[in-house]
Structures are given as structure tokens and as C-alpha cells.
Amino acid sequence: MSTQFTLDDINKHIETSKDTLDAIYQARTAGRQPIERLQGVHPLLMASGIEQPKTYTMVAQGDSWFDYPGNDIINFLRDRHGHYIENIAVAGSTLNDIVYGPVPKNWFGIPQSDDVLRIAELLHVMEKTLEERGALNAILLSGGGNDIAGPEFFSFLNNKDSGLQNPNSEVLKGVVDETFCTAYRHLIDVIFGHAQSLGVNLHIFIHGYDYPWPDGRGFTLFNLVGPWFHDSFNKKNYPYNNHADLVVRRNIVADFINSFNETLHGLEGEYSGTLHYINLRNTLNNNYDLWANELHPTQNGFGMLADKVNLALHQAMG
């Protein structure tokens, strides 16, 4: 069973690991090709009656939707919309990793320590951002997709020939309603507790995912990473021979996505106006060509998702 560290535990951990945390903080600043800055007001903002775009100072923690080779949601929020974001997300992270685990390596091989807690890094970066920018408006969180994708997906799926419902509702309920909620609540409570100690009125934003196409595509032409659903579907007698087969698979995965989104939406109501759930479902309009693989959109897809996140930031923080 994972240990839930108290705020005092984490602060002590920061003090004893400060040099390592500073090294990790510096290693996160990698250069890349910028995205063209948006001129004027984005149509989504205009449609919502927002005529003056704002920029916010934020810290992001999460998985590959915030840390993907090329450009991801965070890159578009920074470059297209002008927000300042310290991003410590790591591709491949599970929610368990984010809340309870140590700082891992990411695509670029940042320093790794078996004893520096991921949650300690987040609080450390919150402090550094406040020091250097004089402001901290929000924390962006992305986590949960990797907890049900990949090898883990096998246990959620009943065999097609068993006659049982898919996905396995009991397993899904236990993981999404109990495990996910417990982890998210702990993370959220620690963040808000630390923000209070820093004297910051902070917002937290969480999101679900859009509906992917489980077609066997992994990351890169040679499936260097992934696929995340295809093997489990094949082993449970859900082949992919035609478009109709793919739609059956996608509908099953959609049930996972819906359940996860509903859970996050429920969490939002537990925190009076400071926790904000962003519904990203149907952002990509069922467009197969906007998905690079089974789990990740194309860069154009990430741009559309970021536009919706940007709208949510403005609606919540004004």
C-alpha cells in the first residue's frame, strides 16, 4: 500500500533534498521550437464573451499530455497563448507515480533519484516560481490515463466470448471511484495546504481525456512505446479487421474515459470554486486524423485541446 505523506513530511524531505531538487529544476529548462504566438483574441474566448486575453503564471505536473515529444498541451499554452508555465510533467507517468512516487527520468533523461519525492518536487517548484515570478495563479494536473492503459488494461477487459459486460464494471469502479479519487484528493489537499502556507490564493485545474482510437498504433513508426490497448483487445477476442471492429473497441475505451471524467467532475464539487475540472471529450470531433497513436493526439490535436484549456483558465480566473 502506498504511503500518504503529510505536508510536514514533504517539507522535511524538501529541506534534506534541496540540492537534488534544484538540479532537477534546472534540468527541466530544455530548448525546443516555439509555436507562433496567437495575435488577437481566440475564437473560443470571443464566443464566451471574453474580449481581453490574459496570461497566467502556473506550474504543471502530469503525464505525456503535458510532456510529449514535439509540442503538447503545455507548449501550446505557453507559446500560442502566452502563459508562463513551469512544467515538471513526465511522459508515461501514472497517477500513482505523480502522487506517491520518486522523480523519474523522462524522454530527455533528467536526473533521477530514488529518494526525492515527486510531490516534494511539485511543492519546491511552486516556491521557486513564486520567488522568481512574484505570482502563482494555478496548478495544472494531468494524470490517470496511464493507470488504465498499457498492460493494466488487460484486467479491465472481459473476454468477448464470456458474455460478460465490458468494461469490467467492478474493477473499473474500484480503480476509478476509489483509487483515483483517493490519490487526487491527497494531491489536491497537499497543494492547497502548501499554497496556504505561502499565502497564495491558488486554483487547480484537472482534466479527463478525449476518446482515442485503439488501432494498434504506438509512438513512432516502429511502436517504440505502445500500443496501449491493441494487445489486450486481441487477447480478449476483440480483433481489428475493419472499421466496425475499431468502433467496437473505441466504444469500450470510451466507457473508461466517461467514467474517469465523471469522477473528476464529482471531485470538482468538493472544493468550493478552487478546483476546476476541464471536459476535453469530443474536442477532436471523432476525427481519426487528429490522433497520432492510440493514446496521443497529433500536434494539431494538442493545439485544439490547449485552446479549450485556455478558455477554462479565463472562465475560472477572470
PDB file of C-alpha atoms in Angstrom:
ATOM      1  CA  MET A   1       0.000   0.000   0.000  1.00  0.00           C
ATOM      2  CA  SER A   2       1.306   3.487  -0.873  1.00  0.00           C
ATOM      3  CA  THR A   3       2.153   5.892   1.932  1.00  0.00           C
ATOM      4  CA  GLN A   4       0.343   9.213   2.092  1.00  0.00           C
ATOM      5  CA  PHE A   5       2.927  11.767   3.149  1.00  0.00           C
ATOM      6  CA  THR A   6       1.806  14.698   5.268  1.00  0.00           C
ATOM      7  CA  LEU A   7       2.712  18.276   4.382  1.00  0.00           C
ATOM      8  CA  ASP A   8       5.233  18.305   7.252  1.00  0.00           C
ATOM      9  CA  ASP A   9       6.826  15.092   5.924  1.00  0.00           C
ATOM     10  CA  ILE A  10       7.165  16.609   2.462  1.00  0.00           C
ATOM     11  CA  ASN A  11       8.603  19.899   3.736  1.00  0.00           C
ATOM     12  CA  LYS A  12      11.247  17.977   5.702  1.00  0.00           C
ATOM     13  CA  HIS A  13      12.006  15.991   2.567  1.00  0.00           C
ATOM     14  CA  ILE A  14      12.468  19.237   0.605  1.00  0.00           C
ATOM     15  CA  GLU A  15      14.945  20.525   3.171  1.00  0.00           C
ATOM     16  CA  THR A  16      17.070  17.367   3.109  1.00  0.00           C
ATOM     17  CA  SER A  17      16.931  17.052  -0.708  1.00  0.00           C
ATOM     18  CA  LYS A  18      17.244  20.704  -1.714  1.00  0.00           C
ATOM     19  CA  ASP A  19      20.401  20.321  -3.842  1.00  0.00           C
ATOM     20  CA  THR A  20      18.893  17.475  -5.857  1.00  0.00           C
ATOM     21  CA  LEU A  21      15.618  19.347  -6.302  1.00  0.00           C
ATOM     22  CA  ASP A  22      17.495  22.432  -7.518  1.00  0.00           C
ATOM     23  CA  ALA A  23      19.377  20.290 -10.046  1.00  0.00           C
ATOM     24  CA  ILE A  24      16.134  18.791 -11.324  1.00  0.00           C
ATOM     25  CA  TYR A  25      14.584  22.260 -11.560  1.00  0.00           C
ATOM     26  CA  GLN A  26      17.455  23.460 -13.766  1.00  0.00           C
ATOM     27  CA  ALA A  27      17.347  20.332 -15.949  1.00  0.00           C
ATOM     28  CA  ARG A  28      13.713  20.939 -16.858  1.00  0.00           C
ATOM     29  CA  THR A  29      14.551  24.020 -18.962  1.00  0.00           C
ATOM     30  CA  ALA A  30      15.192  22.411 -22.352  1.00  0.00           C
ATOM     31  CA  GLY A  31      15.010  24.386 -25.607  1.00  0.00           C
ATOM     32  CA  ARG A  32      12.622  23.496 -28.455  1.00  0.00           C
ATOM     33  CA  GLN A  33      10.955  25.022 -31.494  1.00  0.00           C
ATOM     34  CA  PRO A  34       8.423  27.677 -30.459  1.00  0.00           C
ATOM     35  CA  ILE A  35       4.827  27.811 -31.676  1.00  0.00           C
ATOM     36  CA  GLU A  36       3.659  31.022 -33.311  1.00  0.00           C
ATOM     37  CA  ARG A  37       2.039  33.389 -30.808  1.00  0.00           C
ATOM     38  CA  LEU A  38      -1.671  33.991 -31.346  1.00  0.00           C
ATOM     39  CA  GLN A  39      -2.495  37.512 -32.436  1.00  0.00           C
ATOM     40  CA  GLY A  40      -5.788  38.964 -31.262  1.00  0.00           C
ATOM     41  CA  VAL A  41      -8.489  37.082 -29.381  1.00  0.00           C
ATOM     42  CA  HIS A  42      -9.021  33.359 -29.849  1.00  0.00           C
ATOM     43  CA  PRO A  43     -12.476  32.465 -31.285  1.00  0.00           C
ATOM     44  CA  LEU A  44     -13.292  30.310 -28.236  1.00  0.00           C
ATOM     45  CA  LEU A  45     -12.744  33.306 -25.974  1.00  0.00           C
ATOM     46  CA  MET A  46     -14.739  35.583 -28.244  1.00  0.00           C
ATOM     47  CA  ALA A  47     -17.649  33.121 -28.296  1.00  0.00           C
ATOM     48  CA  SER A  48     -17.667  33.212 -24.489  1.00  0.00           C
ATOM     49  CA  GLY A  49     -17.694  36.999 -24.347  1.00  0.00           C
ATOM     50  CA  ILE A  50     -14.030  37.347 -23.344  1.00  0.00           C
ATOM     51  CA  GLU A  51     -12.556  40.237 -25.311  1.00  0.00           C
ATOM     52  CA  GLN A  52      -9.272  40.720 -23.464  1.00  0.00           C
ATOM     53  CA  PRO A  53      -6.976  37.664 -23.227  1.00  0.00           C
ATOM     54  CA  LYS A  54      -4.927  37.319 -20.056  1.00  0.00           C
ATOM     55  CA  THR A  55      -1.800  35.392 -19.191  1.00  0.00           C
ATOM     56  CA  TYR A  56      -1.255  33.409 -16.001  1.00  0.00           C
ATOM     57  CA  THR A  57       1.687  32.010 -14.046  1.00  0.00           C
ATOM     58  CA  MET A  58       1.318  28.290 -13.419  1.00  0.00           C
ATOM     59  CA  VAL A  59       3.042  25.008 -12.578  1.00  0.00           C
ATOM     60  CA  ALA A  60       2.154  21.840 -14.494  1.00  0.00           C
ATOM     61  CA  GLN A  61       2.502  18.250 -13.282  1.00  0.00           C
ATOM     62  CA  GLY A  62       1.369  15.146 -15.098  1.00  0.00           C
ATOM     63  CA  ASP A  63       1.831  12.687 -17.928  1.00  0.00           C
ATOM     64  CA  SER A  64       2.517  12.712 -21.670  1.00  0.00           C
ATOM     65  CA  TRP A  65      -0.393  15.023 -22.496  1.00  0.00           C
ATOM     66  CA  PHE A  66       1.802  17.628 -20.787  1.00  0.00           C
ATOM     67  CA  ASP A  67       5.147  16.088 -21.841  1.00  0.00           C
ATOM     68  CA  TYR A  68       5.138  14.772 -25.400  1.00  0.00           C
ATOM     69  CA  PRO A  69       7.955  14.924 -27.984  1.00  0.00           C
ATOM     70  CA  GLY A  70       7.337  17.918 -30.216  1.00  0.00           C
ATOM     71  CA  ASN A  71       4.558  20.099 -28.919  1.00  0.00           C
ATOM     72  CA  ASP A  72       1.917  19.186 -26.357  1.00  0.00           C
ATOM     73  CA  ILE A  73      -0.801  20.997 -24.390  1.00  0.00           C
ATOM     74  CA  ILE A  74       1.705  22.901 -22.249  1.00  0.00           C
ATOM     75  CA  ASN A  75       3.755  24.048 -25.239  1.00  0.00           C
ATOM     76  CA  PHE A  76       0.664  25.493 -26.909  1.00  0.00           C
ATOM     77  CA  LEU A  77      -0.447  27.204 -23.697  1.00  0.00           C
ATOM     78  CA  ARG A  78       2.968  28.796 -23.381  1.00  0.00           C
ATOM     79  CA  ASP A  79       3.690  29.765 -26.973  1.00  0.00           C
ATOM     80  CA  ARG A  80       0.293  30.282 -28.579  1.00  0.00           C
ATOM     81  CA  HIS A  81      -1.453  31.812 -25.564  1.00  0.00           C
ATOM     82  CA  GLY A  82       1.467  33.393 -23.702  1.00  0.00           C
ATOM     83  CA  HIS A  83       1.143  31.780 -20.272  1.00  0.00           C
ATOM     84  CA  TYR A  84       4.186  31.264 -18.051  1.00  0.00           C
ATOM     85  CA  ILE A  85       4.310  27.585 -17.034  1.00  0.00           C
ATOM     86  CA  GLU A  86       6.950  25.666 -15.097  1.00  0.00           C
ATOM     87  CA  ASN A  87       6.362  22.151 -16.396  1.00  0.00           C
ATOM     88  CA  ILE A  88       7.521  19.101 -14.405  1.00  0.00           C
ATOM     89  CA  ALA A  89       5.294  16.546 -16.150  1.00  0.00           C
ATOM     90  CA  VAL A  90       6.906  13.271 -17.211  1.00  0.00           C
ATOM     91  CA  ALA A  91       5.639  11.160 -20.094  1.00  0.00           C
ATOM     92  CA  GLY A  92       4.426   7.709 -19.062  1.00  0.00           C
ATOM     93  CA  SER A  93       3.553   8.726 -15.510  1.00  0.00           C
ATOM     94  CA  THR A  94       0.708   7.034 -13.723  1.00  0.00           C
ATOM     95  CA  LEU A  95      -1.369   8.869 -11.152  1.00  0.00           C
ATOM     96  CA  ASN A  96       0.303   6.640  -8.559  1.00  0.00           C
ATOM     97  CA  ASP A  97       3.713   7.872  -9.771  1.00  0.00           C
ATOM     98  CA  ILE A  98       2.666  11.509  -9.602  1.00  0.00           C
ATOM     99  CA  VAL A  99       1.212  11.339  -6.103  1.00  0.00           C
ATOM    100  CA  TYR A 100       3.350   8.743  -4.324  1.00  0.00           C
ATOM    101  CA  GLY A 101       6.472   8.090  -6.402  1.00  0.00           C
ATOM    102  CA  PRO A 102      10.008   9.469  -6.801  1.00  0.00           C
ATOM    103  CA  VAL A 103      11.150  11.804  -9.572  1.00  0.00           C
ATOM    104  CA  PRO A 104      11.721   9.625 -12.680  1.00  0.00           C
ATOM    105  CA  LYS A 105      13.577  10.075 -15.927  1.00  0.00           C
ATOM    106  CA  ASN A 106      11.629  11.469 -18.858  1.00  0.00           C
ATOM    107  CA  TRP A 107      12.262  11.471 -22.615  1.00  0.00           C
ATOM    108  CA  PHE A 108      15.354  13.637 -22.120  1.00  0.00           C
ATOM    109  CA  GLY A 109      16.905  11.668 -19.260  1.00  0.00           C
ATOM    110  CA  ILE A 110      16.656  14.260 -16.492  1.00  0.00           C
ATOM    111  CA  PRO A 111      18.385  13.402 -13.189  1.00  0.00           C
ATOM    112  CA  GLN A 112      16.755  10.618 -11.239  1.00  0.00           C
ATOM    113  CA  SER A 113      16.815   9.978  -7.514  1.00  0.00           C
ATOM    114  CA  ASP A 114      15.164   7.113  -5.700  1.00  0.00           C
ATOM    115  CA  ASP A 115      14.538   9.219  -2.631  1.00  0.00           C
ATOM    116  CA  VAL A 116      13.337  12.598  -3.970  1.00  0.00           C
ATOM    117  CA  LEU A 117       9.563  12.509  -3.906  1.00  0.00           C
ATOM    118  CA  ARG A 118       7.612  13.705  -6.925  1.00  0.00           C
ATOM    119  CA  ILE A 119       5.193  15.570  -4.678  1.00  0.00           C
ATOM    120  CA  ALA A 120       8.135  17.291  -2.968  1.00  0.00           C
ATOM    121  CA  GLU A 121       9.402  18.458  -6.350  1.00  0.00           C
ATOM    122  CA  LEU A 122       5.990  19.971  -7.078  1.00  0.00           C
ATOM    123  CA  LEU A 123       5.938  21.968  -3.826  1.00  0.00           C
ATOM    124  CA  HIS A 124       9.544  23.025  -4.393  1.00  0.00           C
ATOM    125  CA  VAL A 125       8.754  24.318  -7.885  1.00  0.00           C
ATOM    126  CA  MET A 126       5.704  26.161  -6.555  1.00  0.00           C
ATOM    127  CA  GLU A 127       8.007  28.042  -4.180  1.00  0.00           C
ATOM    128  CA  LYS A 128      10.650  28.698  -6.863  1.00  0.00           C
ATOM    129  CA  THR A 129       8.032  30.023  -9.280  1.00  0.00           C
ATOM    130  CA  LEU A 130       6.577  32.344  -6.655  1.00  0.00           C
ATOM    131  CA  GLU A 131      10.082  33.573  -5.787  1.00  0.00           C
ATOM    132  CA  GLU A 132      11.102  34.238  -9.371  1.00  0.00           C
ATOM    133  CA  ARG A 133       7.821  35.484 -10.818  1.00  0.00           C
ATOM    134  CA  GLY A 134       6.225  37.122  -7.805  1.00  0.00           C
ATOM    135  CA  ALA A 135       2.982  35.311  -8.588  1.00  0.00           C
ATOM    136  CA  LEU A 136       1.492  31.837  -8.825  1.00  0.00           C
ATOM    137  CA  ASN A 137      -2.034  31.588 -10.180  1.00  0.00           C
ATOM    138  CA  ALA A 138      -2.681  27.903 -10.780  1.00  0.00           C
ATOM    139  CA  ILE A 139      -1.526  24.288 -10.852  1.00  0.00           C
ATOM    140  CA  LEU A 140      -2.338  22.193 -13.924  1.00  0.00           C
ATOM    141  CA  LEU A 141      -2.653  18.425 -13.343  1.00  0.00           C
ATOM    142  CA  SER A 142      -2.846  15.643 -15.912  1.00  0.00           C
ATOM    143  CA  GLY A 143      -2.952  12.073 -14.632  1.00  0.00           C
ATOM    144  CA  GLY A 144      -4.865   8.804 -14.783  1.00  0.00           C
ATOM    145  CA  GLY A 145      -4.615   7.734 -18.412  1.00  0.00           C
ATOM    146  CA  ASN A 146      -1.565   5.529 -17.902  1.00  0.00           C
ATOM    147  CA  ASP A 147      -3.208   3.823 -14.931  1.00  0.00           C
ATOM    148  CA  ILE A 148      -5.737   2.151 -17.217  1.00  0.00           C
ATOM    149  CA  ALA A 149      -3.786   1.956 -20.481  1.00  0.00           C
ATOM    150  CA  GLY A 150      -0.991  -0.458 -21.335  1.00  0.00           C
ATOM    151  CA  PRO A 151      -0.710  -3.840 -19.554  1.00  0.00           C
ATOM    152  CA  GLU A 152      -3.129  -2.600 -16.862  1.00  0.00           C
ATOM    153  CA  PHE A 153      -5.911  -2.505 -19.433  1.00  0.00           C
ATOM    154  CA  PHE A 154      -5.986  -6.318 -19.628  1.00  0.00           C
ATOM    155  CA  SER A 155      -7.597  -6.685 -16.190  1.00  0.00           C
ATOM    156  CA  PHE A 156     -10.335  -4.197 -17.038  1.00  0.00           C
ATOM    157  CA  LEU A 157     -11.445  -6.122 -20.115  1.00  0.00           C
ATOM    158  CA  ASN A 158     -13.650  -9.227 -20.115  1.00  0.00           C
ATOM    159  CA  ASN A 159     -13.269 -11.754 -22.910  1.00  0.00           C
ATOM    160  CA  LYS A 160     -15.719 -11.125 -25.734  1.00  0.00           C
ATOM    161  CA  ASP A 161     -16.800 -14.793 -25.650  1.00  0.00           C
ATOM    162  CA  SER A 162     -17.539 -14.750 -21.912  1.00  0.00           C
ATOM    163  CA  GLY A 163     -20.819 -12.915 -22.350  1.00  0.00           C
ATOM    164  CA  LEU A 164     -19.797 -10.529 -19.570  1.00  0.00           C
ATOM    165  CA  GLN A 165     -20.174  -6.776 -19.768  1.00  0.00           C
ATOM    166  CA  ASN A 166     -17.297  -4.640 -20.962  1.00  0.00           C
ATOM    167  CA  PRO A 167     -15.512  -2.964 -19.460  1.00  0.00           C
ATOM    168  CA  ASN A 168     -15.442  -4.924 -16.203  1.00  0.00           C
ATOM    169  CA  SER A 169     -17.611  -2.576 -14.127  1.00  0.00           C
ATOM    170  CA  GLU A 170     -16.464  -3.834 -10.717  1.00  0.00           C
ATOM    171  CA  VAL A 171     -12.770  -3.419 -11.494  1.00  0.00           C
ATOM    172  CA  LEU A 172     -13.423  -0.058 -13.125  1.00  0.00           C
ATOM    173  CA  LYS A 173     -15.423   1.203 -10.163  1.00  0.00           C
ATOM    174  CA  GLY A 174     -12.777   0.137  -7.659  1.00  0.00           C
ATOM    175  CA  VAL A 175      -9.949   1.814  -9.542  1.00  0.00           C
ATOM    176  CA  VAL A 176     -11.657   4.985 -10.743  1.00  0.00           C
ATOM    177  CA  ASP A 177     -14.021   5.726  -7.875  1.00  0.00           C
ATOM    178  CA  GLU A 178     -11.741   4.653  -5.037  1.00  0.00           C
ATOM    179  CA  THR A 179      -8.065   4.569  -6.016  1.00  0.00           C
ATOM    180  CA  PHE A 180      -8.131   7.576  -8.341  1.00  0.00           C
ATOM    181  CA  CYS A 181     -10.234   9.712  -6.011  1.00  0.00           C
ATOM    182  CA  THR A 182      -8.037   8.927  -3.014  1.00  0.00           C
ATOM    183  CA  ALA A 183      -4.868   9.842  -4.906  1.00  0.00           C
ATOM    184  CA  TYR A 184      -6.299  13.025  -6.395  1.00  0.00           C
ATOM    185  CA  ARG A 185      -7.745  14.198  -3.072  1.00  0.00           C
ATOM    186  CA  HIS A 186      -4.411  13.693  -1.337  1.00  0.00           C
ATOM    187  CA  LEU A 187      -2.524  15.573  -4.053  1.00  0.00           C
ATOM    188  CA  ILE A 188      -5.057  18.415  -4.127  1.00  0.00           C
ATOM    189  CA  ASP A 189      -5.109  18.767  -0.334  1.00  0.00           C
ATOM    190  CA  VAL A 190      -1.308  18.894  -0.156  1.00  0.00           C
ATOM    191  CA  ILE A 191      -1.145  21.541  -2.906  1.00  0.00           C
ATOM    192  CA  PHE A 192      -3.784  23.737  -1.288  1.00  0.00           C
ATOM    193  CA  GLY A 193      -2.158  23.297   2.126  1.00  0.00           C
ATOM    194  CA  HIS A 194       1.210  24.407   0.767  1.00  0.00           C
ATOM    195  CA  ALA A 195      -0.350  27.317  -1.120  1.00  0.00           C
ATOM    196  CA  GLN A 196      -1.937  28.498   2.109  1.00  0.00           C
ATOM    197  CA  SER A 197       1.431  28.396   3.865  1.00  0.00           C
ATOM    198  CA  LEU A 198       2.851  30.521   1.019  1.00  0.00           C
ATOM    199  CA  GLY A 199      -0.016  32.996   1.274  1.00  0.00           C
ATOM    200  CA  VAL A 200      -1.218  32.243  -2.257  1.00  0.00           C
ATOM    201  CA  ASN A 201      -4.829  32.058  -3.426  1.00  0.00           C
ATOM    202  CA  LEU A 202      -4.434  29.201  -5.852  1.00  0.00           C
ATOM    203  CA  HIS A 203      -6.584  27.444  -8.457  1.00  0.00           C
ATOM    204  CA  ILE A 204      -6.081  23.819  -9.523  1.00  0.00           C
ATOM    205  CA  PHE A 205      -7.174  22.509 -12.924  1.00  0.00           C
ATOM    206  CA  ILE A 206      -7.717  18.808 -13.689  1.00  0.00           C
ATOM    207  CA  HIS A 207      -8.854  17.241 -16.952  1.00  0.00           C
ATOM    208  CA  GLY A 208     -10.123  13.975 -18.363  1.00  0.00           C
ATOM    209  CA  TYR A 209      -9.160  12.748 -21.824  1.00  0.00           C
ATOM    210  CA  ASP A 210     -10.791  12.661 -25.242  1.00  0.00           C
ATOM    211  CA  TYR A 211     -11.821   9.418 -26.973  1.00  0.00           C
ATOM    212  CA  PRO A 212      -8.827   7.689 -28.664  1.00  0.00           C
ATOM    213  CA  TRP A 213      -8.815   5.126 -31.476  1.00  0.00           C
ATOM    214  CA  PRO A 214      -7.374   1.776 -30.193  1.00  0.00           C
ATOM    215  CA  ASP A 215      -5.975   0.720 -33.573  1.00  0.00           C
ATOM    216  CA  GLY A 216      -2.555  -0.689 -32.646  1.00  0.00           C
ATOM    217  CA  ARG A 217      -0.504   2.433 -33.367  1.00  0.00           C
ATOM    218  CA  GLY A 218       2.230   3.179 -30.859  1.00  0.00           C
ATOM    219  CA  PHE A 219       4.687   6.046 -30.599  1.00  0.00           C
ATOM    220  CA  THR A 220       6.895   6.244 -33.745  1.00  0.00           C
ATOM    221  CA  LEU A 221       6.691   4.087 -36.841  1.00  0.00           C
ATOM    222  CA  PHE A 222       8.236   1.111 -35.043  1.00  0.00           C
ATOM    223  CA  ASN A 223       5.956   1.298 -31.970  1.00  0.00           C
ATOM    224  CA  LEU A 224       8.876   2.223 -29.721  1.00  0.00           C
ATOM    225  CA  VAL A 225       6.333   2.888 -26.960  1.00  0.00           C
ATOM    226  CA  GLY A 226       2.873   1.339 -27.048  1.00  0.00           C
ATOM    227  CA  PRO A 227       0.421   0.350 -28.348  1.00  0.00           C
ATOM    228  CA  TRP A 228      -1.580   0.606 -25.130  1.00  0.00           C
ATOM    229  CA  PHE A 229      -4.882  -1.170 -25.907  1.00  0.00           C
ATOM    230  CA  HIS A 230      -4.351  -3.321 -29.002  1.00  0.00           C
ATOM    231  CA  ASP A 231      -2.685  -6.363 -27.407  1.00  0.00           C
ATOM    232  CA  SER A 232      -5.298  -6.665 -24.653  1.00  0.00           C
ATOM    233  CA  PHE A 233      -8.129  -6.405 -27.159  1.00  0.00           C
ATOM    234  CA  ASN A 234      -6.575  -9.141 -29.301  1.00  0.00           C
ATOM    235  CA  LYS A 235      -6.081 -11.455 -26.327  1.00  0.00           C
ATOM    236  CA  LYS A 236      -9.696 -10.918 -25.237  1.00  0.00           C
ATOM    237  CA  ASN A 237     -11.071 -11.765 -28.726  1.00  0.00           C
ATOM    238  CA  TYR A 238     -11.698  -8.232 -29.957  1.00  0.00           C
ATOM    239  CA  PRO A 239      -9.782  -8.244 -33.277  1.00  0.00           C
ATOM    240  CA  TYR A 240      -9.288  -5.253 -35.535  1.00  0.00           C
ATOM    241  CA  ASN A 241     -10.048  -6.346 -39.084  1.00  0.00           C
ATOM    242  CA  ASN A 242     -12.211  -3.460 -40.252  1.00  0.00           C
ATOM    243  CA  HIS A 243     -13.670  -0.114 -39.199  1.00  0.00           C
ATOM    244  CA  ALA A 244     -16.632  -1.745 -37.453  1.00  0.00           C
ATOM    245  CA  ASP A 245     -14.211  -3.704 -35.223  1.00  0.00           C
ATOM    246  CA  LEU A 246     -12.384  -0.482 -34.406  1.00  0.00           C
ATOM    247  CA  VAL A 247     -15.625   1.251 -33.423  1.00  0.00           C
ATOM    248  CA  VAL A 248     -16.460  -1.606 -31.015  1.00  0.00           C
ATOM    249  CA  ARG A 249     -13.055  -1.224 -29.394  1.00  0.00           C
ATOM    250  CA  ARG A 250     -13.368   2.545 -29.238  1.00  0.00           C
ATOM    251  CA  ASN A 251     -16.774   2.369 -27.568  1.00  0.00           C
ATOM    252  CA  ILE A 252     -15.327   0.179 -24.793  1.00  0.00           C
ATOM    253  CA  VAL A 253     -12.454   2.603 -24.210  1.00  0.00           C
ATOM    254  CA  ALA A 254     -14.972   5.456 -24.260  1.00  0.00           C
ATOM    255  CA  ASP A 255     -16.670   3.913 -21.220  1.00  0.00           C
ATOM    256  CA  PHE A 256     -13.381   4.218 -19.351  1.00  0.00           C
ATOM    257  CA  ILE A 257     -12.973   7.812 -20.472  1.00  0.00           C
ATOM    258  CA  ASN A 258     -16.528   8.668 -19.439  1.00  0.00           C
ATOM    259  CA  SER A 259     -16.175   7.051 -16.028  1.00  0.00           C
ATOM    260  CA  PHE A 260     -12.921   8.874 -15.369  1.00  0.00           C
ATOM    261  CA  ASN A 261     -14.367  12.226 -16.457  1.00  0.00           C
ATOM    262  CA  GLU A 262     -17.430  11.756 -14.259  1.00  0.00           C
ATOM    263  CA  THR A 263     -15.178  11.036 -11.283  1.00  0.00           C
ATOM    264  CA  LEU A 264     -13.165  14.201 -11.850  1.00  0.00           C
ATOM    265  CA  HIS A 265     -16.335  16.220 -12.294  1.00  0.00           C
ATOM    266  CA  GLY A 266     -17.539  14.907  -8.935  1.00  0.00           C
ATOM    267  CA  LEU A 267     -14.274  15.917  -7.285  1.00  0.00           C
ATOM    268  CA  GLU A 268     -14.711  19.472  -8.514  1.00  0.00           C
ATOM    269  CA  GLY A 269     -17.796  19.860  -6.328  1.00  0.00           C
ATOM    270  CA  GLU A 270     -15.820  19.009  -3.189  1.00  0.00           C
ATOM    271  CA  TYR A 271     -13.643  22.128  -3.443  1.00  0.00           C
ATOM    272  CA  SER A 272     -15.610  25.353  -3.457  1.00  0.00           C
ATOM    273  CA  GLY A 273     -14.593  27.197  -6.606  1.00  0.00           C
ATOM    274  CA  THR A 274     -10.862  26.476  -6.388  1.00  0.00           C
ATOM    275  CA  LEU A 275     -10.696  23.102  -8.167  1.00  0.00           C
ATOM    276  CA  HIS A 276     -11.762  23.150 -11.803  1.00  0.00           C
ATOM    277  CA  TYR A 277     -12.497  20.131 -13.993  1.00  0.00           C
ATOM    278  CA  ILE A 278     -11.997  20.613 -17.748  1.00  0.00           C
ATOM    279  CA  ASN A 279     -14.089  18.385 -20.012  1.00  0.00           C
ATOM    280  CA  LEU A 280     -11.974  17.621 -23.101  1.00  0.00           C
ATOM    281  CA  ARG A 281     -14.270  14.959 -24.541  1.00  0.00           C
ATOM    282  CA  ASN A 282     -15.280  15.489 -28.180  1.00  0.00           C
ATOM    283  CA  THR A 283     -12.729  18.265 -28.614  1.00  0.00           C
ATOM    284  CA  LEU A 284     -11.212  16.352 -31.526  1.00  0.00           C
ATOM    285  CA  ASN A 285     -14.653  15.694 -33.030  1.00  0.00           C
ATOM    286  CA  ASN A 286     -14.173  11.930 -33.593  1.00  0.00           C
ATOM    287  CA  ASN A 287     -11.510  12.825 -36.172  1.00  0.00           C
ATOM    288  CA  TYR A 288      -9.167   9.864 -36.610  1.00  0.00           C
ATOM    289  CA  ASP A 289      -6.578  12.043 -38.332  1.00  0.00           C
ATOM    290  CA  LEU A 290      -6.136  14.153 -35.199  1.00  0.00           C
ATOM    291  CA  TRP A 291      -4.706  11.154 -33.298  1.00  0.00           C
ATOM    292  CA  ALA A 292      -1.023  10.270 -33.696  1.00  0.00           C
ATOM    293  CA  ASN A 293      -1.467   6.901 -31.974  1.00  0.00           C
ATOM    294  CA  GLU A 294      -3.679   5.040 -29.503  1.00  0.00           C
ATOM    295  CA  LEU A 295      -3.077   7.479 -26.669  1.00  0.00           C
ATOM    296  CA  HIS A 296      -1.850  10.801 -28.052  1.00  0.00           C
ATOM    297  CA  PRO A 297      -3.251  13.416 -30.405  1.00  0.00           C
ATOM    298  CA  THR A 298      -1.265  14.948 -33.250  1.00  0.00           C
ATOM    299  CA  GLN A 299       0.246  18.371 -32.698  1.00  0.00           C
ATOM    300  CA  ASN A 300      -2.850  19.937 -34.268  1.00  0.00           C
ATOM    301  CA  GLY A 301      -4.933  17.885 -31.837  1.00  0.00           C
ATOM    302  CA  PHE A 302      -2.889  19.057 -28.868  1.00  0.00           C
ATOM    303  CA  GLY A 303      -3.382  22.610 -30.085  1.00  0.00           C
ATOM    304  CA  MET A 304      -7.166  22.198 -30.049  1.00  0.00           C
ATOM    305  CA  LEU A 305      -7.054  20.732 -26.550  1.00  0.00           C
ATOM    306  CA  ALA A 306      -4.860  23.589 -25.336  1.00  0.00           C
ATOM    307  CA  ASP A 307      -7.320  26.125 -26.754  1.00  0.00           C
ATOM    308  CA  LYS A 308     -10.060  24.601 -24.616  1.00  0.00           C
ATOM    309  CA  VAL A 309      -7.825  24.588 -21.531  1.00  0.00           C
ATOM    310  CA  ASN A 310      -7.013  28.242 -22.187  1.00  0.00           C
ATOM    311  CA  LEU A 311     -10.739  29.030 -22.246  1.00  0.00           C
ATOM    312  CA  ALA A 312     -11.210  27.225 -18.923  1.00  0.00           C
ATOM    313  CA  LEU A 313      -8.399  29.259 -17.355  1.00  0.00           C
ATOM    314  CA  HIS A 314     -10.057  32.518 -18.367  1.00  0.00           C
ATOM    315  CA  GLN A 315     -13.507  31.414 -17.260  1.00  0.00           C
ATOM    316  CA  ALA A 316     -12.284  30.337 -13.827  1.00  0.00           C
ATOM    317  CA  MET A 317      -9.722  33.041 -13.022  1.00  0.00           C
ATOM    318  CA  GLY A 318     -11.078  36.022 -14.958  1.00  0.00           C
TER     319      GLY A 318
END
